[in-house]
């Protein structure tokens, strides 16, 4: 007799339980009792999680919106044309060694950073 029998011992009292009947049925019909409920759970989860995903994209759409023509024209306001050489010489002409730090006025309720 082999050391480990291929059929494990199960007492008579455990052969009539729900778990034992499920184990026997699972061996006969694995897709019906395991695969089909698993696939059904995945599909149902997809349908139940769709509203949560929609909320995420709606929140993003509220932050990022397309500008109308009037708003776009208001943003473009008459800015001057920038020439890189001109900007370089304008900044080079400034005296960068003589400066003082100035505090910026804080908004209402904003911490001023002083400990």
Coordinates of C-alpha atoms in Angstrom, one line a residue:
X1 CA 0.0 0.0 0.0
X2 CA 1.4 3.5 -0.9
X3 CA 2.3 5.9 1.8
X4 CA -0.1 8.6 0.6
X5 CA -3.4 7.2 -0.8
X6 CA -4.8 8.9 -3.8
X7 CA -8.3 9.0 -2.2
X8 CA -8.2 10.8 1.2
X9 CA -10.2 9.4 4.0
X10 CA -13.5 11.2 4.6
X11 CA -15.8 10.0 7.4
X12 CA -19.5 9.2 6.8
X13 CA -20.6 12.2 8.8
X14 CA -18.9 14.7 6.4
X15 CA -20.2 13.2 3.2
X16 CA -23.7 14.7 3.5
X17 CA -22.7 18.3 4.2
X18 CA -23.2 21.1 1.7
X19 CA -19.5 21.5 1.3
X20 CA -19.0 17.8 0.4
X21 CA -21.9 17.9 -2.1
X22 CA -20.4 21.0 -3.7
X23 CA -16.9 19.4 -3.9
X24 CA -18.4 16.4 -5.8
X25 CA -20.5 18.6 -8.1
X26 CA -17.5 20.9 -8.8
X27 CA -15.5 17.9 -10.0
X28 CA -18.3 17.0 -12.4
X29 CA -19.1 20.5 -13.7
X30 CA -16.2 22.9 -13.0
X31 CA -17.3 25.6 -15.4
X32 CA -20.9 25.8 -14.3
X33 CA -20.0 26.0 -10.6
X34 CA -16.8 28.0 -10.7
X35 CA -16.1 29.6 -14.0
X36 CA -19.6 31.0 -14.8
X37 CA -20.0 32.7 -11.3
X38 CA -16.6 34.2 -11.7
X39 CA -17.3 35.6 -15.2
X40 CA -20.7 36.9 -14.0
X41 CA -19.0 38.7 -11.1
X42 CA -16.5 40.4 -13.4
X43 CA -19.3 41.6 -15.8
X44 CA -21.5 42.8 -13.0
X45 CA -18.6 44.6 -11.4
X46 CA -18.0 46.4 -14.6
X47 CA -21.6 47.6 -14.7
X48 CA -21.6 48.7 -11.1
X49 CA -18.3 50.6 -11.3
X50 CA -19.3 52.5 -14.5
X51 CA -20.9 55.4 -12.5
X52 CA -17.9 55.8 -10.3
X53 CA -15.7 56.1 -13.4
X54 CA -18.1 58.6 -14.9
X55 CA -17.9 60.8 -11.8
X56 CA -14.1 60.9 -12.2
X57 CA -14.3 62.1 -15.8
X58 CA -17.1 64.6 -15.0
X59 CA -14.9 66.2 -12.3
X60 CA -12.0 66.4 -14.8
X61 CA -14.3 68.1 -17.4
X62 CA -15.4 70.7 -14.8
X63 CA -11.8 71.7 -14.3
X64 CA -10.7 71.6 -17.9
X65 CA -13.3 73.2 -20.3
X66 CA -13.2 74.5 -23.8
X67 CA -13.1 78.3 -24.1
X68 CA -15.7 80.1 -26.3
X69 CA -14.5 82.5 -29.0
X70 CA -15.3 85.6 -26.7
X71 CA -13.3 84.2 -23.8
X72 CA -10.4 83.3 -26.1
X73 CA -10.3 86.8 -27.6
X74 CA -10.2 88.2 -24.0
X75 CA -7.3 86.1 -23.0
X76 CA -5.1 87.0 -26.0
X77 CA -5.1 90.8 -25.1
X78 CA -2.5 92.9 -27.0
X79 CA 0.7 91.5 -25.8
X80 CA 4.0 92.8 -27.2
X81 CA 6.1 90.7 -29.5
X82 CA 9.1 89.2 -27.7
X83 CA 12.6 89.2 -29.3
X84 CA 15.1 86.9 -27.5
X85 CA 18.1 89.2 -28.2
X86 CA 16.2 92.3 -27.0
X87 CA 15.2 90.6 -23.8
X88 CA 18.7 89.4 -23.1
X89 CA 20.2 92.9 -23.5
X90 CA 17.4 94.4 -21.4
X91 CA 18.0 92.0 -18.5
X92 CA 21.8 92.3 -18.9
X93 CA 21.5 96.1 -18.4
X94 CA 19.8 95.8 -15.0
X95 CA 21.9 96.0 -11.8
X96 CA 21.4 92.6 -10.3
X97 CA 23.8 93.2 -7.3
X98 CA 21.7 96.0 -5.7
X99 CA 18.4 94.6 -4.5
X100 CA 16.3 94.1 -1.4
X101 CA 13.9 91.3 -0.5
X102 CA 10.3 92.5 -0.3
X103 CA 7.5 90.6 1.3
X104 CA 4.5 89.7 -0.8
X105 CA 1.1 90.6 0.5
X106 CA -0.8 87.4 1.5
X107 CA -4.4 86.6 0.6
X108 CA -7.1 86.5 3.3
X109 CA -6.7 83.4 5.5
X110 CA -3.4 82.4 3.9
X111 CA -0.5 81.6 6.3
X112 CA 2.2 84.2 6.1
X113 CA 4.9 81.7 6.9
X114 CA 6.2 83.4 10.0
X115 CA 6.8 81.0 12.9

